[in-house]
mmCIF file of C-alpha atoms in Angstrom:
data_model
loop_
_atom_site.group_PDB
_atom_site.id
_atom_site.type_symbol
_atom_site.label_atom_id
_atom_site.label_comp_id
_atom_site.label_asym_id
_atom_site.label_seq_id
_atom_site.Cartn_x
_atom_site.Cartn_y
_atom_site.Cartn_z
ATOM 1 C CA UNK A 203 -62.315 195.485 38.921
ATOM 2 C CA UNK A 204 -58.777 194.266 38.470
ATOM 3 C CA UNK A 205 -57.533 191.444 41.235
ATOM 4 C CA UNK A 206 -54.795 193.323 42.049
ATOM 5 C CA UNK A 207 -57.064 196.288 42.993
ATOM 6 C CA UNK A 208 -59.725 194.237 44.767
ATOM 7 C CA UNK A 209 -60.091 194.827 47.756
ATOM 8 C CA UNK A 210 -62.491 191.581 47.848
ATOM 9 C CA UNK A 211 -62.435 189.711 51.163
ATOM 10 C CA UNK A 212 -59.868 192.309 53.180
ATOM 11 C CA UNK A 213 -60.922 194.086 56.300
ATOM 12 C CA UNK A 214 -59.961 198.047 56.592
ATOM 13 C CA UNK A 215 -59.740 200.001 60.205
ATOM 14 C CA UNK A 216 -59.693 203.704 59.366
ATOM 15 C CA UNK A 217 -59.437 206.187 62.142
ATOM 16 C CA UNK A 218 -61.570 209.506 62.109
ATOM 17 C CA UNK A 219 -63.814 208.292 59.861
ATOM 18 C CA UNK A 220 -66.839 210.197 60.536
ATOM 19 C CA UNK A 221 -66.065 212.721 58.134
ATOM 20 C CA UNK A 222 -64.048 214.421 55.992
ATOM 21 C CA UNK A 223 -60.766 212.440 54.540
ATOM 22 C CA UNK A 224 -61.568 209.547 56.919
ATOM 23 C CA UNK A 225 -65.154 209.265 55.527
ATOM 24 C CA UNK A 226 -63.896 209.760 51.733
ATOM 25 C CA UNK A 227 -61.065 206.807 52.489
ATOM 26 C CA UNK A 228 -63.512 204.539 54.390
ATOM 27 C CA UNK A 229 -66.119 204.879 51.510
ATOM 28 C CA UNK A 230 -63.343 204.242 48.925
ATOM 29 C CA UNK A 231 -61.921 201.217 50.421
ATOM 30 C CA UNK A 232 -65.877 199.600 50.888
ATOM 31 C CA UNK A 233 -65.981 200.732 47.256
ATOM 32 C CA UNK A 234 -63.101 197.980 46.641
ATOM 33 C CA UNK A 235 -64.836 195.472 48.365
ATOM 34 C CA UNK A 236 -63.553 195.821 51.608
ATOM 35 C CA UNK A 237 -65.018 195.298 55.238
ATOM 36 C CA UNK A 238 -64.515 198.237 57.451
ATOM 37 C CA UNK A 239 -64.239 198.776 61.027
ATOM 38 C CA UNK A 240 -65.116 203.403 60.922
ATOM 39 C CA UNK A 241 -64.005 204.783 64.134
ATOM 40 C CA UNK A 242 -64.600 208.360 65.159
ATOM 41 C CA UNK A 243 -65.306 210.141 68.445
ATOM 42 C CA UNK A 244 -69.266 210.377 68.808
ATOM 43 C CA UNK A 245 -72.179 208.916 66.769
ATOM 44 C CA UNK A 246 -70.004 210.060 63.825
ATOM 45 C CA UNK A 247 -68.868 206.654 62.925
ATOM 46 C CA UNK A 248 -72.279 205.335 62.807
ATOM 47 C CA UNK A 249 -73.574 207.410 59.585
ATOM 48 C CA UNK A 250 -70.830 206.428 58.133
ATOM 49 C CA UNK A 251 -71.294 202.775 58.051
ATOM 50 C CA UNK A 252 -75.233 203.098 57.640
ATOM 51 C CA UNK A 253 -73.915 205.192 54.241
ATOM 52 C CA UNK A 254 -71.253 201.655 53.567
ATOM 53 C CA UNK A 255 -74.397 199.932 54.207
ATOM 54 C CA UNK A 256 -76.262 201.425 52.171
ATOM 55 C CA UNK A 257 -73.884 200.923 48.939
ATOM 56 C CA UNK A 258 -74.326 197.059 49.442
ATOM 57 C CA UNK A 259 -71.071 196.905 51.750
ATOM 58 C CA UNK A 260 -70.128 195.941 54.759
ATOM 59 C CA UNK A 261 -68.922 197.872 58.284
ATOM 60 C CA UNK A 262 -69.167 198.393 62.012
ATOM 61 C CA UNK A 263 -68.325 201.426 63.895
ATOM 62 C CA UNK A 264 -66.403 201.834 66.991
ATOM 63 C CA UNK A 265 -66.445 205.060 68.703
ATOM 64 C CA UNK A 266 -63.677 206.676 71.000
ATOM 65 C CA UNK A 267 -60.559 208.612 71.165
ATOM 66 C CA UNK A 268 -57.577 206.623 69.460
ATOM 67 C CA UNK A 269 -55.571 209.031 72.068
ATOM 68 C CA UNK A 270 -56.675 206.505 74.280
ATOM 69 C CA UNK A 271 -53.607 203.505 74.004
ATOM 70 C CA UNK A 272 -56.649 200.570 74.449
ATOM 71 C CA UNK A 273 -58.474 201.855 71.405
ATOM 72 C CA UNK A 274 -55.500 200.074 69.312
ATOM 73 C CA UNK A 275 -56.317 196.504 70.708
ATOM 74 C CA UNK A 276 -60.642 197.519 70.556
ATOM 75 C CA UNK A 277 -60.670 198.254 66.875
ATOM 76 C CA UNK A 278 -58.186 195.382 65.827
ATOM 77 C CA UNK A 279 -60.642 192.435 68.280
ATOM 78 C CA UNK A 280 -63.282 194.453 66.251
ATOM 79 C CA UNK A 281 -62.102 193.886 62.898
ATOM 80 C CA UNK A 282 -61.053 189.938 63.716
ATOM 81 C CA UNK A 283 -64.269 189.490 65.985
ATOM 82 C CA UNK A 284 -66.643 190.454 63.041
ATOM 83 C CA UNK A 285 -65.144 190.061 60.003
ATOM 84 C CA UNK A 286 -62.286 187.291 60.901
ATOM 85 C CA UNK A 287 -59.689 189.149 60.278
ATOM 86 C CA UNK A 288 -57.354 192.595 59.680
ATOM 87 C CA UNK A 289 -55.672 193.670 56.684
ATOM 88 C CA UNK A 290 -55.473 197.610 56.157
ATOM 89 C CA UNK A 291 -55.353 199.796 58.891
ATOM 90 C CA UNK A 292 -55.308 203.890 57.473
ATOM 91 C CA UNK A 293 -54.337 205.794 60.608
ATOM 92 C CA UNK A 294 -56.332 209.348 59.739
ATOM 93 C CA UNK A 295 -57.917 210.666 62.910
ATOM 94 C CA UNK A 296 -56.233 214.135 64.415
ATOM 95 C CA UNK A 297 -57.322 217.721 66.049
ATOM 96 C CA UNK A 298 -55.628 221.027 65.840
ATOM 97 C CA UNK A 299 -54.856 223.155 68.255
ATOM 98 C CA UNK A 300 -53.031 226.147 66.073
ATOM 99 C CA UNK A 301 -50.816 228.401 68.126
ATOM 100 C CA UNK A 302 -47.779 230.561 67.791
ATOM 101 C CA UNK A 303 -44.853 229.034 70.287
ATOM 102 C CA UNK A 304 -44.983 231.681 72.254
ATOM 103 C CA UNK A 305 -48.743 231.013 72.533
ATOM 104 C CA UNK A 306 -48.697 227.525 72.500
ATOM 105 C CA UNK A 307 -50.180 225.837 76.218
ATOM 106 C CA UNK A 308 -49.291 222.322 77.764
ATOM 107 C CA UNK A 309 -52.592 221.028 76.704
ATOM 108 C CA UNK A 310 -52.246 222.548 73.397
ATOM 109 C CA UNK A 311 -48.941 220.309 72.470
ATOM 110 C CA UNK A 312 -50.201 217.269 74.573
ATOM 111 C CA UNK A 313 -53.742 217.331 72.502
ATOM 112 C CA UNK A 314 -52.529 216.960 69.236
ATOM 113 C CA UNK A 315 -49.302 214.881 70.028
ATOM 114 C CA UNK A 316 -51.942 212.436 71.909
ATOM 115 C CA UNK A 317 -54.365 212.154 69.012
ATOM 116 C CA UNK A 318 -51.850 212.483 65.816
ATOM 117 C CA UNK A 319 -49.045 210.924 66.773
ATOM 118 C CA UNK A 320 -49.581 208.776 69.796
ATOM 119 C CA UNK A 321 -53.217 207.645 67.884
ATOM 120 C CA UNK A 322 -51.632 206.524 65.163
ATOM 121 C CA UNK A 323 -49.129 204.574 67.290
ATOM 122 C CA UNK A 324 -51.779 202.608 69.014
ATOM 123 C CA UNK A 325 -53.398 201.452 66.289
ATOM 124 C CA UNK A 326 -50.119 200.618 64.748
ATOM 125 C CA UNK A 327 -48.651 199.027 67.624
ATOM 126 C CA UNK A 328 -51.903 196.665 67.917
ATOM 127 C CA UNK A 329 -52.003 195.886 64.374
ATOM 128 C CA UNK A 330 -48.618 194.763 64.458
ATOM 129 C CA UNK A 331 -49.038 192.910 66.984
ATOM 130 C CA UNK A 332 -51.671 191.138 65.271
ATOM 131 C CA UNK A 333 -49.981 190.389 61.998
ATOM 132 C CA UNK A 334 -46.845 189.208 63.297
ATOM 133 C CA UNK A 335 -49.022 186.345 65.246
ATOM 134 C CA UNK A 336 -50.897 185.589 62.339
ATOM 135 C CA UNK A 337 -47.502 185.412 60.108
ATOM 136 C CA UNK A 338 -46.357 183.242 62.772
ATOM 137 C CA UNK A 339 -49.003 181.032 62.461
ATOM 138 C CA UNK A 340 -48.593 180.796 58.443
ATOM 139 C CA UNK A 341 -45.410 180.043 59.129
ATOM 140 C CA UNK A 342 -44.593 183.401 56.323
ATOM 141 C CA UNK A 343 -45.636 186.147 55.337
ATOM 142 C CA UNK A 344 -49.058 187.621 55.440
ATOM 143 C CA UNK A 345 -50.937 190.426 53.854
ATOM 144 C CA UNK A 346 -50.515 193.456 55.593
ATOM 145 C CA UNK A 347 -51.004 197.444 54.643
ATOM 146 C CA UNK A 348 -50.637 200.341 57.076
ATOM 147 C CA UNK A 349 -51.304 204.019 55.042
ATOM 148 C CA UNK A 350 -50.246 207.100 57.680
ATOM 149 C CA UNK A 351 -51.248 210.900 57.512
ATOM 150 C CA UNK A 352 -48.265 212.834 57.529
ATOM 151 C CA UNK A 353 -48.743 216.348 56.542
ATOM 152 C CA UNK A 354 -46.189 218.857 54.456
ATOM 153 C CA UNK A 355 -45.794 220.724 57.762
ATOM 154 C CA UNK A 356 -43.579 218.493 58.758
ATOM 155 C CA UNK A 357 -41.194 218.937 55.942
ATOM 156 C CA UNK A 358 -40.337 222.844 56.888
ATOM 157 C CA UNK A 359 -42.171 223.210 60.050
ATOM 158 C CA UNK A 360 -45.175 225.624 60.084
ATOM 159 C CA UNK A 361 -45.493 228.499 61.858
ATOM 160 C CA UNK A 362 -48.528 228.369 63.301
ATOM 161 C CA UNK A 363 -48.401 224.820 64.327
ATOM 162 C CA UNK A 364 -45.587 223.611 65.753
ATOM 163 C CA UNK A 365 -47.395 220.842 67.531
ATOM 164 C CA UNK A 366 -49.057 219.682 64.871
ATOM 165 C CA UNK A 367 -45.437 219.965 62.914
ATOM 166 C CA UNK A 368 -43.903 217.921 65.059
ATOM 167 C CA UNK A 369 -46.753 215.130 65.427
ATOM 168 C CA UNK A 370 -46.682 214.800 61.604
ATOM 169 C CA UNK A 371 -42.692 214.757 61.779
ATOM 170 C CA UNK A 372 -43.221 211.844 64.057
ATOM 171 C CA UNK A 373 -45.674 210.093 62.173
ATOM 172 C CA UNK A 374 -43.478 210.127 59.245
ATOM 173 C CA UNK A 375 -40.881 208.573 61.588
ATOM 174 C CA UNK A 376 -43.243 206.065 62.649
ATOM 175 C CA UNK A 377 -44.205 204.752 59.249
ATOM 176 C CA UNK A 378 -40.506 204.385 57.932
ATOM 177 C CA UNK A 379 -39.755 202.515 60.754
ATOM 178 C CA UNK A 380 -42.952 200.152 61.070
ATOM 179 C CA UNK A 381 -41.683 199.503 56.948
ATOM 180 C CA UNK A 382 -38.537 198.207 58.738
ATOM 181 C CA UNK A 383 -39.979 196.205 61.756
ATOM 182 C CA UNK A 384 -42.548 194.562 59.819
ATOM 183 C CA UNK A 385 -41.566 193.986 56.323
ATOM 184 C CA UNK A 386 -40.269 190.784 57.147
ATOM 185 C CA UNK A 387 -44.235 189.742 57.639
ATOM 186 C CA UNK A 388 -45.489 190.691 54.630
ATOM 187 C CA UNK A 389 -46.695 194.527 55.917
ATOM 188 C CA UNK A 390 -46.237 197.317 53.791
ATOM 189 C CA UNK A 391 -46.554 200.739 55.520
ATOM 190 C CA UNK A 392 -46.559 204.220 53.310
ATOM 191 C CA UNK A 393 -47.200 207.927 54.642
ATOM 192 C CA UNK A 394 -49.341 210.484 52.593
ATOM 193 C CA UNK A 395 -49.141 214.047 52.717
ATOM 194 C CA UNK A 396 -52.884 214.813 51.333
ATOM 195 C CA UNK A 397 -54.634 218.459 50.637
ATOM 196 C CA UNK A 398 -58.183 218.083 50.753
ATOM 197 C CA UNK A 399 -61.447 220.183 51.175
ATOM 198 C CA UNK A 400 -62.823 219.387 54.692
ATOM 199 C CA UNK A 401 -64.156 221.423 57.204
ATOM 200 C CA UNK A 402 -60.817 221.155 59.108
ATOM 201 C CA UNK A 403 -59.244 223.350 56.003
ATOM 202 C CA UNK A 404 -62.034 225.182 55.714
ATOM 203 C CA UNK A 405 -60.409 228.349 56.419
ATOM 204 C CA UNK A 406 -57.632 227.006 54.368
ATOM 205 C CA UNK A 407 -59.308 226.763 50.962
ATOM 206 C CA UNK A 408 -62.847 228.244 51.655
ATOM 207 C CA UNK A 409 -65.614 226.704 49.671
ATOM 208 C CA UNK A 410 -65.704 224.272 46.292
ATOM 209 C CA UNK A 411 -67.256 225.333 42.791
ATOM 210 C CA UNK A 412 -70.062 227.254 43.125
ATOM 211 C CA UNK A 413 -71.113 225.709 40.118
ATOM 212 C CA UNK A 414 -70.850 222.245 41.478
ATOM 213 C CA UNK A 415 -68.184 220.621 39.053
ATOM 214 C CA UNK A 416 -65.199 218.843 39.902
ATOM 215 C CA UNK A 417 -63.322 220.074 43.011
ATOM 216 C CA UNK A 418 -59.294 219.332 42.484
ATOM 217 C CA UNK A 419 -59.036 219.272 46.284
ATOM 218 C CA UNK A 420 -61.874 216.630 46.711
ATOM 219 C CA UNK A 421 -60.909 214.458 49.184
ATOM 220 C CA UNK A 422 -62.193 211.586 47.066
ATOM 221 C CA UNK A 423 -58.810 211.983 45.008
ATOM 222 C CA UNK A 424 -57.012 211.754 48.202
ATOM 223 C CA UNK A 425 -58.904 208.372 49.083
ATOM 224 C CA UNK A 426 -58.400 206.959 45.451
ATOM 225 C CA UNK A 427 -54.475 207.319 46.170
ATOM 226 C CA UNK A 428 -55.039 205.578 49.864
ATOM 227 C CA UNK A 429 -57.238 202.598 48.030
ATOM 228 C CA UNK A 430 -54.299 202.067 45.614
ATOM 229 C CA UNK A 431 -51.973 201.924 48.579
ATOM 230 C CA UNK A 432 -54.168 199.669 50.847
ATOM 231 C CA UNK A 433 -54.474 197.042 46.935
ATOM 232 C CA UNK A 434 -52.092 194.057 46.509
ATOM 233 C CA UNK A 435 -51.075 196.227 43.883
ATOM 234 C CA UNK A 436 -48.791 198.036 45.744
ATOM 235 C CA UNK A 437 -46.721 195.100 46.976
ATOM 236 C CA UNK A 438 -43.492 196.655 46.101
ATOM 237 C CA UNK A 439 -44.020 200.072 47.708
ATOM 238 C CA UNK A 440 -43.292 200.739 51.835
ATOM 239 C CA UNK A 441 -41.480 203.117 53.461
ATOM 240 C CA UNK A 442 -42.405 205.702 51.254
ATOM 241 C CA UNK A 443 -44.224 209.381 51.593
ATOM 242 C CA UNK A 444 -46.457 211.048 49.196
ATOM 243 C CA UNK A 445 -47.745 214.318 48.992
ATOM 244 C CA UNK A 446 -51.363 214.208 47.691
ATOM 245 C CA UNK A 447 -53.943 216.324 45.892
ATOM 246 C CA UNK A 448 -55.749 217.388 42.962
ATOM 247 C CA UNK A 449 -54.579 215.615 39.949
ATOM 248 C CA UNK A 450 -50.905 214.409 40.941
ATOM 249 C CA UNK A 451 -48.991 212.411 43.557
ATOM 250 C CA UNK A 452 -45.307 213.671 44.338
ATOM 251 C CA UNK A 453 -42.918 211.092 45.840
ATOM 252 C CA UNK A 454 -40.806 212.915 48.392
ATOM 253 C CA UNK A 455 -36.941 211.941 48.070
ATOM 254 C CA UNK A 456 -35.172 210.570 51.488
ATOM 255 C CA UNK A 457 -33.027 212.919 52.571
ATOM 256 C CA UNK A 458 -29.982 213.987 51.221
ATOM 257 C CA UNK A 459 -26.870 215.623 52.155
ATOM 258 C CA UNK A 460 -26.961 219.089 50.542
ATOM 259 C CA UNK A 461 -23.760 220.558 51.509
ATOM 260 C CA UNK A 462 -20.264 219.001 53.377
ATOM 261 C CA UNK A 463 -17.871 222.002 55.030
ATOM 262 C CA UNK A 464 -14.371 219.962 56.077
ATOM 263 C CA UNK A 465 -12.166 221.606 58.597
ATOM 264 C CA UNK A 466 -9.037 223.035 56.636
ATOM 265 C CA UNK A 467 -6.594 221.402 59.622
ATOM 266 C CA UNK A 468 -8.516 218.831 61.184
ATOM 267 C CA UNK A 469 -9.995 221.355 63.725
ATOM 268 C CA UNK A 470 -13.102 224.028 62.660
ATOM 269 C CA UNK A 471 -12.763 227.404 64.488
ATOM 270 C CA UNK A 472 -15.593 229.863 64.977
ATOM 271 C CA UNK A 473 -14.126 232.388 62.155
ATOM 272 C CA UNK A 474 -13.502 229.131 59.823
ATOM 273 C CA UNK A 475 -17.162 227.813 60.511
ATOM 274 C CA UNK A 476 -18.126 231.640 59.862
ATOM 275 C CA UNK A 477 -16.018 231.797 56.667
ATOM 276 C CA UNK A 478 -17.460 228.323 55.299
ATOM 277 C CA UNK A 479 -21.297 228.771 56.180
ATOM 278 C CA UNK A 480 -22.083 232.723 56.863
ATOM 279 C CA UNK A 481 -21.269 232.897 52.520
ATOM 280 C CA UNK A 482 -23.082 229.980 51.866
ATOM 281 C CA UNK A 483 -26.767 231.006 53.174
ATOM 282 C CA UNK A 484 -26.650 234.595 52.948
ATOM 283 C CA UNK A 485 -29.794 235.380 50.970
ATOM 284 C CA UNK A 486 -31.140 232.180 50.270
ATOM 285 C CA UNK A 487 -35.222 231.297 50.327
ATOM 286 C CA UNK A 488 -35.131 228.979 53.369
ATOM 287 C CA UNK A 489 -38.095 227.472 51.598
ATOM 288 C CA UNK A 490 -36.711 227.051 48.111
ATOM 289 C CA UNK A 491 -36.558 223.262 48.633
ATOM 290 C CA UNK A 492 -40.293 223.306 48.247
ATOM 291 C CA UNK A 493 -39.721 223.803 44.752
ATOM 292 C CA UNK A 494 -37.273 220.946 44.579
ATOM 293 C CA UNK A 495 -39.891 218.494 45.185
ATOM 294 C CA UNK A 496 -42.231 219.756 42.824
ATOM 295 C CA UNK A 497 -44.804 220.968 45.457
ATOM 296 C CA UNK A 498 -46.238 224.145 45.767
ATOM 297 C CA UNK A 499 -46.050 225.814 48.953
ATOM 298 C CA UNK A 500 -49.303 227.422 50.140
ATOM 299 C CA UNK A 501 -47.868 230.752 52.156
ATOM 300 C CA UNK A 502 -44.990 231.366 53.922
ATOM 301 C CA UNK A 503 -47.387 231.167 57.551
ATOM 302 C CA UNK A 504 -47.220 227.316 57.069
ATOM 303 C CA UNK A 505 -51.027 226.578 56.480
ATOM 304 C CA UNK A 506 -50.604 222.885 55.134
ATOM 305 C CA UNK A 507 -52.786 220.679 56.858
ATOM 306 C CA UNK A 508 -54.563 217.561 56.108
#
């Protein structure tokens, strides 16, 4: 294993780890060498470090909602109270809770903004907290990687999921600006977009081979990426998104201005502003962008999920 994909000596937290993505990235990162503190809701968690365990590595679990602000500060003291220390923290855990707007209820938006977006900001917020003592204390910077799950929902909404849109919008948010606020420590912090076979997509992408060969949307591809991005190796890379799956990574631009419309005197009017813009989007794919960035779109309903 090259040094500057060892994982040798660093301590992981990954959130919803008991299965699916979480499970392939906590697995992936033990498979580096690294010490990992699984959480998941449940006795979840605690299969998944017996299976660490099992594979000669090393891991504790710590169950409970990351919803819950306190579980930031419990699974950072866990990390540093049994394995000296934090490193990578890969904020995964989420729910859905897919309705139309018109359909959507109060608990329906607060659920999955609580567990996506405000989970991942807990853990975050405690993590930081922790490195920026700790680079304190080494009087520079330390070693630091934060790896977010965004989703492509949040790049054109999705119909049936505008919470879950908007939590992923935020969490892309979040990571550019945790880049910012704690690059001067030595913390890189990178969002992924990923496409994988779980049974939260199940009635996404139905079932793998039935003859048992290799799956494209494994979600041990999706954890390979994630190990890369947890490595020394990617020193140079923060603030950046990445959609995910099969055989390829796409890097997702920042965005751009498309279009500028100047007032002819200074001052728009209605009929200018209708003159300018009504010519310039008649009949265009709202979605053509998709295609811009080199990623496929799944259906026009807005099924991307993680």
């Amino acid at each position: 294993m090259s040094p500057k994909t060892s994982l040798d000596g660093r301590t992981a937290v990954v959130t919803g780890a008991g299965a699916g993505l979480g499970r392939s990235e906590a697995l992936a990162l033990a498979g580096q060498g690294a010490n990992v503190v699984v959480n998941d809701v449940g006795s979840a968690a605690d299969d998944v470090v017996a299976e660490i365990k099992a594979l000669g590595g090393q891991s504790v679990a710590v169950s409970g909602d990351v919803g819950d602000w306190s579980m930031g500060d419990r699974l950072v003291q866990a990390a540093v109270d049994t394995f000296g220390g934090l490193d990578i923290v890969v904020n995964n855990a989420g729910v859905l809770r897919d309705k139309m707007l018109f359909n959507l209820s109060e608990s329906d938006w607060d659920d999955v903004i609580r567990v996506h977006l405000k989970g991942h900001a807990a853990v975050s917020r405690a993590a930081a907290a922790h490195w920026r003592a700790a680079s304190k204390a080494a009087g520079g910077p330390i070693y630091g990687r934060v790896v977010n799950t965004a989703s492509e929902a949040f790049l054109f909404g999705s119909a049936g999921q505008p919470n879950y849109s908007a939590a992923k919008a935020g969490i892309t948010a979040l990571t550019l600006s945790t880049a910012q606020g704690l690059a001067r420590y030595g913390v890189r912090a990178n969002a992924i977009c990923p496409r994988a076979r779980t049974a939260m997509t199940a009635g996404v992408f139905g079932d793998g081979p039935a003859d048992g060969g290799l799956d494209i949307l494994a979600p041990e591809r999706v954890a390979t990426f994630v190990s890369y991005l947890a490595s020394p190796a990617s020193e140079e890379i923060t603030g950046q998104v990445f959609v995910v799956y099969g055989d390829m990574v796409a890097l997702l631009a920042a965005p751009t201005v498309e279009q500028k419309f100047t007032a002819a005197d200074g001052v728009f009017s209605v009929a200018e502003f209708d003159a300018l813009l009504t010519p310039y989007f008649t009949g265009r794919d709202p979605y053509r962008t998709y295609a811009a960035h080199g990623v496929a779109r799944l259906d026009t309903t807005g099924t991307q999920r993680t």
